[in-house]
PDB file of C-alpha atoms in Angstrom:
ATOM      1  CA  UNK A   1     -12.204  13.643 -27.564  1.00 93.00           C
ATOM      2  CA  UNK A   2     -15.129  11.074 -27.120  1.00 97.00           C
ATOM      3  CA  UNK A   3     -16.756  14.429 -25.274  1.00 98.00           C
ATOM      4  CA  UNK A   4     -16.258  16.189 -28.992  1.00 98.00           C
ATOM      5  CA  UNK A   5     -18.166  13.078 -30.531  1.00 98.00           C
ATOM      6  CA  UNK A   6     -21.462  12.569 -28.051  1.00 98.00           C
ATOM      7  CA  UNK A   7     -21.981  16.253 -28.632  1.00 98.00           C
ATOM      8  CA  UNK A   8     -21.971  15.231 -32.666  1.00 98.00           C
ATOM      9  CA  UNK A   9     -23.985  12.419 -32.165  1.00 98.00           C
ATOM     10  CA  UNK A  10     -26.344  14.192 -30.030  1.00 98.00           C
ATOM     11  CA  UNK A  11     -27.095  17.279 -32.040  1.00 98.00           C
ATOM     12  CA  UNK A  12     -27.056  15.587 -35.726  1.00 98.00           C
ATOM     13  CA  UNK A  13     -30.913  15.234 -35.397  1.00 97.00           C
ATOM     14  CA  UNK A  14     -30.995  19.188 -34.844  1.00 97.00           C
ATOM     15  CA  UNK A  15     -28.566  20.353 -37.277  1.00 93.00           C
ATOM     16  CA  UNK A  16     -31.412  21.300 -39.719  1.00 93.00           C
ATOM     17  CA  UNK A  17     -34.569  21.113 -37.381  1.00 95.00           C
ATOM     18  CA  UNK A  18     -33.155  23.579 -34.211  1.00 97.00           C
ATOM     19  CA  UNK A  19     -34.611  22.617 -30.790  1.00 97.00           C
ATOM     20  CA  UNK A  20     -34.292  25.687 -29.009  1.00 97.00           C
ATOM     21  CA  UNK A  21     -34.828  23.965 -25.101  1.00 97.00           C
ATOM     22  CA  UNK A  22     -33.026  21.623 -22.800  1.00 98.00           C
ATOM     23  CA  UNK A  23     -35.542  19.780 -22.730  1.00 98.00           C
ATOM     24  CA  UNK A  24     -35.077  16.568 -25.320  1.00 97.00           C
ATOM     25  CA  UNK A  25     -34.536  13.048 -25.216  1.00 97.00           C
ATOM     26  CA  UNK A  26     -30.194  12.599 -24.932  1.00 97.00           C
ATOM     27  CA  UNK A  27     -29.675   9.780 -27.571  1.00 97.00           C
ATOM     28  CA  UNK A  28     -32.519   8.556 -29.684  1.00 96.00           C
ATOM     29  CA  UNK A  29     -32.979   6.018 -32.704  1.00 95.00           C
ATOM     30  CA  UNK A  30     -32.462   9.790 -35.451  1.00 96.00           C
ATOM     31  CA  UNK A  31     -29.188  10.302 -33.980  1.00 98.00           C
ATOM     32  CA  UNK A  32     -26.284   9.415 -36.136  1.00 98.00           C
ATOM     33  CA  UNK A  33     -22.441  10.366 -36.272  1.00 98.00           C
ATOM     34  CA  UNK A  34     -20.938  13.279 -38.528  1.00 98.00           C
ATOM     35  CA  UNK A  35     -18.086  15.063 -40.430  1.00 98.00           C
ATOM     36  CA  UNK A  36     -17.495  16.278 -37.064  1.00 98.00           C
ATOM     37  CA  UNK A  37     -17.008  12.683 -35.379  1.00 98.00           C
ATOM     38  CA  UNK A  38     -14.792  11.271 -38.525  1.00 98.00           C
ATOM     39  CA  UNK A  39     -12.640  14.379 -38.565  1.00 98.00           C
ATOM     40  CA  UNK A  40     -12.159  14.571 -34.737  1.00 98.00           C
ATOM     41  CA  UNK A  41     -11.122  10.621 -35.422  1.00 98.00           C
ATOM     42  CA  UNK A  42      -8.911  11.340 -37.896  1.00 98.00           C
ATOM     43  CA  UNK A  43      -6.852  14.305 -35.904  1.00 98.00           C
ATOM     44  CA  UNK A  44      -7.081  11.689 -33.439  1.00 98.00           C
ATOM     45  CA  UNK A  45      -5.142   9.131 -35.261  1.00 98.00           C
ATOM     46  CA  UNK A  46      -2.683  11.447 -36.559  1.00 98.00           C
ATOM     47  CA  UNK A  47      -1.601  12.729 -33.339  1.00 98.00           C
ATOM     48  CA  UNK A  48      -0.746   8.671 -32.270  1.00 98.00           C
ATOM     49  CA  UNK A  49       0.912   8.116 -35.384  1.00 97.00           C
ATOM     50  CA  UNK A  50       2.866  10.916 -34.548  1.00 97.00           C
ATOM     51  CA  UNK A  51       3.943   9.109 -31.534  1.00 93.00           C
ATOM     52  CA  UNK A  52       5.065  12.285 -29.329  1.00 92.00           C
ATOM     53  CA  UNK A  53       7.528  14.035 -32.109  1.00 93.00           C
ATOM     54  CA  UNK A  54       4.840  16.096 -34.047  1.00 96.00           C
ATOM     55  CA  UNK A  55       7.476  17.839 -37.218  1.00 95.00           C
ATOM     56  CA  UNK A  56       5.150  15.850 -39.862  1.00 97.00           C
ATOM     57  CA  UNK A  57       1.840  16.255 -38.235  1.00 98.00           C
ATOM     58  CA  UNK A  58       0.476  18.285 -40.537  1.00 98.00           C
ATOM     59  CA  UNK A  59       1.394  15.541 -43.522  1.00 98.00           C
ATOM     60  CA  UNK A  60      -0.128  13.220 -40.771  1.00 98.00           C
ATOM     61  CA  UNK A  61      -3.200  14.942 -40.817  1.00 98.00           C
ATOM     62  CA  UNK A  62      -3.708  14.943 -43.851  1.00 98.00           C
ATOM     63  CA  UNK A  63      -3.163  11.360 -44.485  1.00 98.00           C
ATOM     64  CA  UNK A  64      -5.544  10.435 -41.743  1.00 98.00           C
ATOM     65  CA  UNK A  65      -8.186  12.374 -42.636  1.00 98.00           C
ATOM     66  CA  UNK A  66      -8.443  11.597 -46.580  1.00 98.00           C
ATOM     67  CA  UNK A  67      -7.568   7.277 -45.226  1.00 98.00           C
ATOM     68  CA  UNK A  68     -10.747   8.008 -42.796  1.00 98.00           C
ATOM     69  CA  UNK A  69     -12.585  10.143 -44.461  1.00 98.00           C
ATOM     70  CA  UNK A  70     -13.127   8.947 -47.548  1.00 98.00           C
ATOM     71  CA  UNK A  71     -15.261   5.674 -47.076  1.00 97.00           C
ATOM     72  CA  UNK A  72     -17.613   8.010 -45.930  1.00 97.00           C
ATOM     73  CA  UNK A  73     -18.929  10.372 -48.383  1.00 96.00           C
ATOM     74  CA  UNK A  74     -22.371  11.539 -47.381  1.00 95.00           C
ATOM     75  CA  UNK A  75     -21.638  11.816 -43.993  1.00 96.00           C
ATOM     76  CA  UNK A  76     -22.297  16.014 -43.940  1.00 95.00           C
ATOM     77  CA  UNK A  77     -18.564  17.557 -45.558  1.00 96.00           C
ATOM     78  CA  UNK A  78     -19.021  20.842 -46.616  1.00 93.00           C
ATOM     79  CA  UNK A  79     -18.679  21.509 -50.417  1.00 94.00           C
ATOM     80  CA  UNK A  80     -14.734  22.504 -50.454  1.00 96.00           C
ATOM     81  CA  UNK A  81     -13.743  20.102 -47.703  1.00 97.00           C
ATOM     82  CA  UNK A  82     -15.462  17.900 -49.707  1.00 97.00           C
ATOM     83  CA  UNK A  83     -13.242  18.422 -52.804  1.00 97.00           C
ATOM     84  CA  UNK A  84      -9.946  18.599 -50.504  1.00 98.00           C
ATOM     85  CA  UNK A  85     -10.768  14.999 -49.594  1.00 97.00           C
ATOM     86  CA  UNK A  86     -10.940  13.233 -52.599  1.00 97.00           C
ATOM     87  CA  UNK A  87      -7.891  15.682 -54.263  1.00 97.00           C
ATOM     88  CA  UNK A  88      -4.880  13.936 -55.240  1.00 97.00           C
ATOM     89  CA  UNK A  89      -3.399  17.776 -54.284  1.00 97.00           C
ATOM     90  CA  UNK A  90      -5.437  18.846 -51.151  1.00 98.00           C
ATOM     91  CA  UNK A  91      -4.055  22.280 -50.354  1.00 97.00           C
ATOM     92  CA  UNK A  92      -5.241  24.698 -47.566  1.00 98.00           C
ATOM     93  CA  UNK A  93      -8.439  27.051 -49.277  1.00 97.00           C
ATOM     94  CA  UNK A  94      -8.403  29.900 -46.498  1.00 97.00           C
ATOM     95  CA  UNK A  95     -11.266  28.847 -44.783  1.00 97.00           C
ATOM     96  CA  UNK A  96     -12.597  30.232 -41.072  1.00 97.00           C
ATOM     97  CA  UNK A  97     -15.587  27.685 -41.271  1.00 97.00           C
ATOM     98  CA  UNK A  98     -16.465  25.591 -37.704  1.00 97.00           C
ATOM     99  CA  UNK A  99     -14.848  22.639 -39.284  1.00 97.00           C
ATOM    100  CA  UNK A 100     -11.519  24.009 -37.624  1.00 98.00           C
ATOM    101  CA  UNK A 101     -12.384  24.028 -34.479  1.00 98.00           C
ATOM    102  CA  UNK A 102     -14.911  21.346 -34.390  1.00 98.00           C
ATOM    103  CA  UNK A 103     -12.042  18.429 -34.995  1.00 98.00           C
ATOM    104  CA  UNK A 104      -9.615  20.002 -32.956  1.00 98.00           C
ATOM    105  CA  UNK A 105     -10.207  18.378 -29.155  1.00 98.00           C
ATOM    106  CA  UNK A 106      -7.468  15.261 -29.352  1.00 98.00           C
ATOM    107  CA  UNK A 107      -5.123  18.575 -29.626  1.00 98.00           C
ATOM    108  CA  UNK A 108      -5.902  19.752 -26.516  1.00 98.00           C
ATOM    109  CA  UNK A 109      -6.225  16.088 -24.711  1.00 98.00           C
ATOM    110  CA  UNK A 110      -3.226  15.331 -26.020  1.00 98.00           C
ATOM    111  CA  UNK A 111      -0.546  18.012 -25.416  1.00 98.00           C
ATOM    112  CA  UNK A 112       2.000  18.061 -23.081  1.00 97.00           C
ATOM    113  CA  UNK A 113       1.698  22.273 -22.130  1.00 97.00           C
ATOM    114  CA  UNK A 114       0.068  25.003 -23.815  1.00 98.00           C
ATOM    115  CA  UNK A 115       2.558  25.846 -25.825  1.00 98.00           C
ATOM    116  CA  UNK A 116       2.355  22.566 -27.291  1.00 98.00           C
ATOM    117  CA  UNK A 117      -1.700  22.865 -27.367  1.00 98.00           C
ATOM    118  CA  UNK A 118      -1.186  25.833 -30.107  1.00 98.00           C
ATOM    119  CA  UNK A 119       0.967  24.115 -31.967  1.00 98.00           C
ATOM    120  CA  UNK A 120      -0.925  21.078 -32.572  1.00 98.00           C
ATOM    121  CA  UNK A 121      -4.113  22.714 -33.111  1.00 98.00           C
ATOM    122  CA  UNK A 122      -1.867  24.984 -35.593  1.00 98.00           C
ATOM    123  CA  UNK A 123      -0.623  21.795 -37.350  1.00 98.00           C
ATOM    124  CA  UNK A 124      -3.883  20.106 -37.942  1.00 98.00           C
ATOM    125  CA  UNK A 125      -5.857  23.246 -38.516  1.00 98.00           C
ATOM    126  CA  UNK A 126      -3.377  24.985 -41.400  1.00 98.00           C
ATOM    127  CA  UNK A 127      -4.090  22.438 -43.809  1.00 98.00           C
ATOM    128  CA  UNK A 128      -7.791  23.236 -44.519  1.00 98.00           C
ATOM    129  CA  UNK A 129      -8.114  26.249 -42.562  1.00 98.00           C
ATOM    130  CA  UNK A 130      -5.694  28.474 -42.737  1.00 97.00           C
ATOM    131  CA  UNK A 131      -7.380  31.806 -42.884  1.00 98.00           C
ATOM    132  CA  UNK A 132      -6.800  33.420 -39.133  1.00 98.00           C
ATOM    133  CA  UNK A 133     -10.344  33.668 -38.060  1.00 98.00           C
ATOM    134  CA  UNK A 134     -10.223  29.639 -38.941  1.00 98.00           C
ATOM    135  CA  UNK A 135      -7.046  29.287 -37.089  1.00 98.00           C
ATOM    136  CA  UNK A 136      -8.073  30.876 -34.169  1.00 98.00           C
ATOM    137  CA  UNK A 137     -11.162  29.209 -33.821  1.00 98.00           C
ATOM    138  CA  UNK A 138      -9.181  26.101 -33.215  1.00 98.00           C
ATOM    139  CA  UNK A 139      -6.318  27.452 -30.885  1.00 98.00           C
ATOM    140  CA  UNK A 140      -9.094  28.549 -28.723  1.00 98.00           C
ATOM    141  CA  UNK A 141     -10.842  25.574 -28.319  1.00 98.00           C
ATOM    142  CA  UNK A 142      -7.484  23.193 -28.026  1.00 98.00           C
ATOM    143  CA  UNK A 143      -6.471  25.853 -25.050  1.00 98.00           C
ATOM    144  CA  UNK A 144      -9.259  25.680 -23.315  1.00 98.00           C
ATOM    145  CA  UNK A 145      -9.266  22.066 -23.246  1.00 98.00           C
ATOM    146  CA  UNK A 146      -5.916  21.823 -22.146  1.00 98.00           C
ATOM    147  CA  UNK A 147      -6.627  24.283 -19.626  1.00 98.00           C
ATOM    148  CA  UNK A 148      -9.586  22.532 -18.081  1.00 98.00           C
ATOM    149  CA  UNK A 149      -7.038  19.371 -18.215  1.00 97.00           C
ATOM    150  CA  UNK A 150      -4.858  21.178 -16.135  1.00 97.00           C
ATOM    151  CA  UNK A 151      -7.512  21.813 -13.686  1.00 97.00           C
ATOM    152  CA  UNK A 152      -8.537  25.400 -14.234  1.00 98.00           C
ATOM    153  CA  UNK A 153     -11.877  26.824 -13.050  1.00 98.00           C
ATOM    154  CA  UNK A 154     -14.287  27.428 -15.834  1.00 98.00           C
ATOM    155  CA  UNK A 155     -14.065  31.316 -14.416  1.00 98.00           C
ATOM    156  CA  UNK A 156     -10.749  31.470 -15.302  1.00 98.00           C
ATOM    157  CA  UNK A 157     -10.915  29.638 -18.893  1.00 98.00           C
ATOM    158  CA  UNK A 158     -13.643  31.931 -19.473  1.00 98.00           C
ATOM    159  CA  UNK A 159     -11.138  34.819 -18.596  1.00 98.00           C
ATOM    160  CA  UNK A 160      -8.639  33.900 -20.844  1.00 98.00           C
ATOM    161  CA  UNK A 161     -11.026  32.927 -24.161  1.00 98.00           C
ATOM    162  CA  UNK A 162     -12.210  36.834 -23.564  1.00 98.00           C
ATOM    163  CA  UNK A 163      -8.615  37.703 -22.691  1.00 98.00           C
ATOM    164  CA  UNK A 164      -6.999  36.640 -25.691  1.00 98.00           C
ATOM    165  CA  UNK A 165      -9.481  35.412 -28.400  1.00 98.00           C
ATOM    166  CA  UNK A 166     -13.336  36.296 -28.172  1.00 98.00           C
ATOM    167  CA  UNK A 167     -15.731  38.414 -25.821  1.00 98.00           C
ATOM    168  CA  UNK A 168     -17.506  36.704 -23.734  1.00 98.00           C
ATOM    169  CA  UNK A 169     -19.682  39.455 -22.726  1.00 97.00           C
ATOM    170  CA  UNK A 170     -23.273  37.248 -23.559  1.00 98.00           C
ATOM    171  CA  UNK A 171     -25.780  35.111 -22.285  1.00 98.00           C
ATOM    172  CA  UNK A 172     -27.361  32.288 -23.668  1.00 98.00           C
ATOM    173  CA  UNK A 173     -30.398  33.470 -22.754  1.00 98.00           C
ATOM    174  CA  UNK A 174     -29.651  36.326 -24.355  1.00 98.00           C
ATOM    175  CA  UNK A 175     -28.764  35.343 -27.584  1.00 98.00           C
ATOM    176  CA  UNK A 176     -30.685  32.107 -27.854  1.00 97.00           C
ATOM    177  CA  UNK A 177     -34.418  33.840 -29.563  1.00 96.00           C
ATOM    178  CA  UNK A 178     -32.046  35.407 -32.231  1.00 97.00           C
ATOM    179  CA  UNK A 179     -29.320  32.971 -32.525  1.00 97.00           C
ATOM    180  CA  UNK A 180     -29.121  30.771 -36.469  1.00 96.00           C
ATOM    181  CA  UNK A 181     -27.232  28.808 -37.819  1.00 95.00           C
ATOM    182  CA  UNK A 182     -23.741  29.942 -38.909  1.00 95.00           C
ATOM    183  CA  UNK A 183     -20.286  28.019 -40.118  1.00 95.00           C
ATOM    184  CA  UNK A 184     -18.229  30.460 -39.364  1.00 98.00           C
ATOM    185  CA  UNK A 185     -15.358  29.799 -36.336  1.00 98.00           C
ATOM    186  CA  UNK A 186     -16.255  33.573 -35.105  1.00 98.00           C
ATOM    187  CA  UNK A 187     -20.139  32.977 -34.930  1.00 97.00           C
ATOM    188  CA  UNK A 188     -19.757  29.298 -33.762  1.00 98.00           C
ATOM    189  CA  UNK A 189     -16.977  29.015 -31.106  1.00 98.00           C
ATOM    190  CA  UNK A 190     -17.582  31.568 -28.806  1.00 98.00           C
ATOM    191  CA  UNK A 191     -21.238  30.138 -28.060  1.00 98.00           C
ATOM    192  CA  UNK A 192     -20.278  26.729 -28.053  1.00 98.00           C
ATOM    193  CA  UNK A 193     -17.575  27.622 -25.302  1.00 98.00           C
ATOM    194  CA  UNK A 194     -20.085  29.611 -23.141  1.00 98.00           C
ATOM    195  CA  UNK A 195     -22.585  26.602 -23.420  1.00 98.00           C
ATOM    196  CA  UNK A 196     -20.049  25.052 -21.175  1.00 98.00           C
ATOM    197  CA  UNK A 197     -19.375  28.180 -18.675  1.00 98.00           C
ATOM    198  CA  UNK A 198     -22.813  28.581 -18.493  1.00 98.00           C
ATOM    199  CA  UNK A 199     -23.024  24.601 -17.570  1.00 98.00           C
ATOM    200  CA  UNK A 200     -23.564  22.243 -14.080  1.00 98.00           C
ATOM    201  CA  UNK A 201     -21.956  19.267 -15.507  1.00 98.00           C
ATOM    202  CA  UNK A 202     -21.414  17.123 -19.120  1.00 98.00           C
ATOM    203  CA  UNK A 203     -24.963  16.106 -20.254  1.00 98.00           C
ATOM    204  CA  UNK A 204     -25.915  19.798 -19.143  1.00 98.00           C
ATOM    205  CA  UNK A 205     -23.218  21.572 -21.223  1.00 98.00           C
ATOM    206  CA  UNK A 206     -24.467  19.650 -24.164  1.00 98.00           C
ATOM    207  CA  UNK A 207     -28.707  20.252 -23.506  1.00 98.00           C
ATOM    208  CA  UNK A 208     -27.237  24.021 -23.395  1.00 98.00           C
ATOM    209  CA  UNK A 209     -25.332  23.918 -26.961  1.00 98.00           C
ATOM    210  CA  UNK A 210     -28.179  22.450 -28.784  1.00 98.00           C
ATOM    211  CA  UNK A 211     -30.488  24.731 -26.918  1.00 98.00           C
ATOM    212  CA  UNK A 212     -29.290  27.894 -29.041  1.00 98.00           C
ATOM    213  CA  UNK A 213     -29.857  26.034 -31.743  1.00 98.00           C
ATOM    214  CA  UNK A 214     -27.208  27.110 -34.833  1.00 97.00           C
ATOM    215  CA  UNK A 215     -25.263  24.890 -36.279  1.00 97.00           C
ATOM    216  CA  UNK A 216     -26.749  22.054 -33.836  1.00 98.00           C
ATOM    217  CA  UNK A 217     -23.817  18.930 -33.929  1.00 98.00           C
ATOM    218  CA  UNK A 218     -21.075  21.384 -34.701  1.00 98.00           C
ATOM    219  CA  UNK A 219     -21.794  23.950 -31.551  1.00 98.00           C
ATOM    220  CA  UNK A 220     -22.333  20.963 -29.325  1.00 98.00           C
ATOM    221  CA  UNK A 221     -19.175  18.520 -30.631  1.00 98.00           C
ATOM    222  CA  UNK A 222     -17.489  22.051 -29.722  1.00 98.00           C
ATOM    223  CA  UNK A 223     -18.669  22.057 -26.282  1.00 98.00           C
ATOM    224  CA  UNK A 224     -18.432  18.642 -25.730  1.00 98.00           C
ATOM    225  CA  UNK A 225     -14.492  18.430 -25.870  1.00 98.00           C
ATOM    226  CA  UNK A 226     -14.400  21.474 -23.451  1.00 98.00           C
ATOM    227  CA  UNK A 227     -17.085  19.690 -21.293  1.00 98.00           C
ATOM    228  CA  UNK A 228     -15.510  16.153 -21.535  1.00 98.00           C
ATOM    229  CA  UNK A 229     -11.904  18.147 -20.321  1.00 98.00           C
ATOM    230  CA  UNK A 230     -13.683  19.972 -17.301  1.00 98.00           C
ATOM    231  CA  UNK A 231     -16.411  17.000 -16.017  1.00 98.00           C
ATOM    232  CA  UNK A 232     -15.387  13.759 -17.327  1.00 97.00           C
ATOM    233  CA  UNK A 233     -17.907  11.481 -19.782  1.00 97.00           C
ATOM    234  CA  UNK A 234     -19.972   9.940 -17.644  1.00 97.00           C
ATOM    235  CA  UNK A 235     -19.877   5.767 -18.577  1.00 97.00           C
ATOM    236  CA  UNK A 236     -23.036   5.657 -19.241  1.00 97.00           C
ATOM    237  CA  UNK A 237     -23.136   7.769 -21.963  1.00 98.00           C
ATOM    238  CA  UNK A 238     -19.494   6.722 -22.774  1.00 97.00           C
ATOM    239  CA  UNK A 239     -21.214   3.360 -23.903  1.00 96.00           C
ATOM    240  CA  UNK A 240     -24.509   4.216 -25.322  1.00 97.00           C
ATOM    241  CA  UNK A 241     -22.234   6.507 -27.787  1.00 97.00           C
ATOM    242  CA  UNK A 242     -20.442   3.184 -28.964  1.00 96.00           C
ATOM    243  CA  UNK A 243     -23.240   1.965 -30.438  1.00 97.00           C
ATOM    244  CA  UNK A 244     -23.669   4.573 -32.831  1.00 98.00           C
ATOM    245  CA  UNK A 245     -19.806   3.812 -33.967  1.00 98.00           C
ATOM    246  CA  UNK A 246     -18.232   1.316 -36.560  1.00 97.00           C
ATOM    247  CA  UNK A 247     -15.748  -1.007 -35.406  1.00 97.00           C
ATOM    248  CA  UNK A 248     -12.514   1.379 -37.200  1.00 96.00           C
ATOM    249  CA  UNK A 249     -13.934   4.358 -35.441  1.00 98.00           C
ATOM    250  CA  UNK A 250     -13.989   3.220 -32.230  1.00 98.00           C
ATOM    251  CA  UNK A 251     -10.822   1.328 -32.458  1.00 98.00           C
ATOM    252  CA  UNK A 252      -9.085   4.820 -32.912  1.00 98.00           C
ATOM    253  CA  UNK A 253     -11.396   6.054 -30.192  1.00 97.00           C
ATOM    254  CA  UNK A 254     -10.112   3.391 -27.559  1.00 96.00           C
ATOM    255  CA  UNK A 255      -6.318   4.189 -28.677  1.00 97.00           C
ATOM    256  CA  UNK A 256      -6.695   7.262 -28.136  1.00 97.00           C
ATOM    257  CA  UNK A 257      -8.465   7.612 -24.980  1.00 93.00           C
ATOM    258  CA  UNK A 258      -6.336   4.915 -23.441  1.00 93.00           C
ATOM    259  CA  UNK A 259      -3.139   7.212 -24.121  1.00 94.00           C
ATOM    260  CA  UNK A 260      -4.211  10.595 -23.206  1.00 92.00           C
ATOM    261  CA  UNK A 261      -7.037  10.153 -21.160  1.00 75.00           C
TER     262      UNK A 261
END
């Protein structure tokens, strides 16, 4: 998941100003960490206090993400997310924003088949998101995670994201002059997937996602799970993104990546 959170941290500066090149300084002194980072944190620590038997990980979810989320309140939520964290009653509001898929990586680092990749993702997805354009956007980002785990060619992830959830039948050269920014799953997902098809390695999966512009941290915390699942996080950038961390966030970080990584 740490792939999911450089791309965050990386593309918060752009979120709002678009950078439509490759061509940028990687980590500088503007970037900062996201909804995207503290929700991909939160799934996170659900799925180990789950501990393998995931009945309650919905109720998990939940849990985490409110216990995480709330100390940080101006960290980017979106209006009704915003209100489903501080409810006493948080119940699902049939959303198919990004948020659904952009949390969703320690689902795919963390199951055991693909199966088990859908039903996570389901799980942790349902209890914001649970229109179907929301819920796909998440199962198709946990699968191709787990794929790449598994050792699948990025051909052949590419073939089954067209197969079974999106066409991938674009460029992003030739989408990135008319390319904005969008929360929706549908307008979000696909792109952030192909900026990894389209890549040569981890920092150049992420330099493609921002270089559409969009939805800048979301697209590119998308593509950096997929990335992270396919290349590896290079340690250098592994430790220049602790420093942009709190000590509770990367606790959960170093849990998690020490159990499913």
């Amino acid at each position: 998941m740490l792939g999911a959170i450089i791309g965050d941290i990386v593309g918060s500066r752009f979120e709002w100003h678009n950078h439509k090149s490759k061509d940028f300084d990687f980590f500088s002194r503007k970037c900062f960490f996201t909804d995207d980072t503290i929700m991909t944190v939160a799934v996170a620590a659900a799925i180990l206090d789950a501990n393998g038997s995931y009945d309650n990980l919905g109720e998990l979810a939940v849990s985490a993400m409110q216990e995480i989320g709330r100390p940080y309140p101006d960290c980017g939520y979106g209006g009704r997310f915003f209100g489903w964290m501080y409810s006493d009653d948080p119940q699902p509001y049939n959303s198919f924003g990004n948020g659904a898929a952009m949390r969703v990586s320690p689902c795919g680092f963390a199951a055991r088949d693909l199966d088990e990749a859908r039903l996570l993702s389901r799980k942790v997805t349902e209890v914001t998101h649970n229109h179907p354009e929301g819920l796909k956007g998440a199962e198709a980002t946990a699968t191709a995670i787990f794929l790449a785990r598994q050792g699948e060619s990025l051909s052949d992830i590419r073939a089954h994201i067209d197969a079974h959830y999106y066409p991938m039948d674009f460029t992003l050269d030739g989408i990135r002059d008319s390319y904005v920014f969008n929360e929706t799953c549908q307008e979000t997902v696909p792109q952030a997937l192909m900026a990894v098809f389209e890549s040569n390695g981890f920092e150049d999966a992420i330099r493609n996602a921002i270089s559409i512009g969009g939805d800048s941290d979301t697209v590119a915390a998308i593509a950096g799970g997929l990335a992270e699942a396919h290349y590896g996080v290079p340690a250098s950038l592994a430790r220049q993104t602790m420093l942009y961390l709190d000590q509770n966030l990367i606790e959960i970080c170093m849990e998690f990546e020490g159990k499913f990584q």
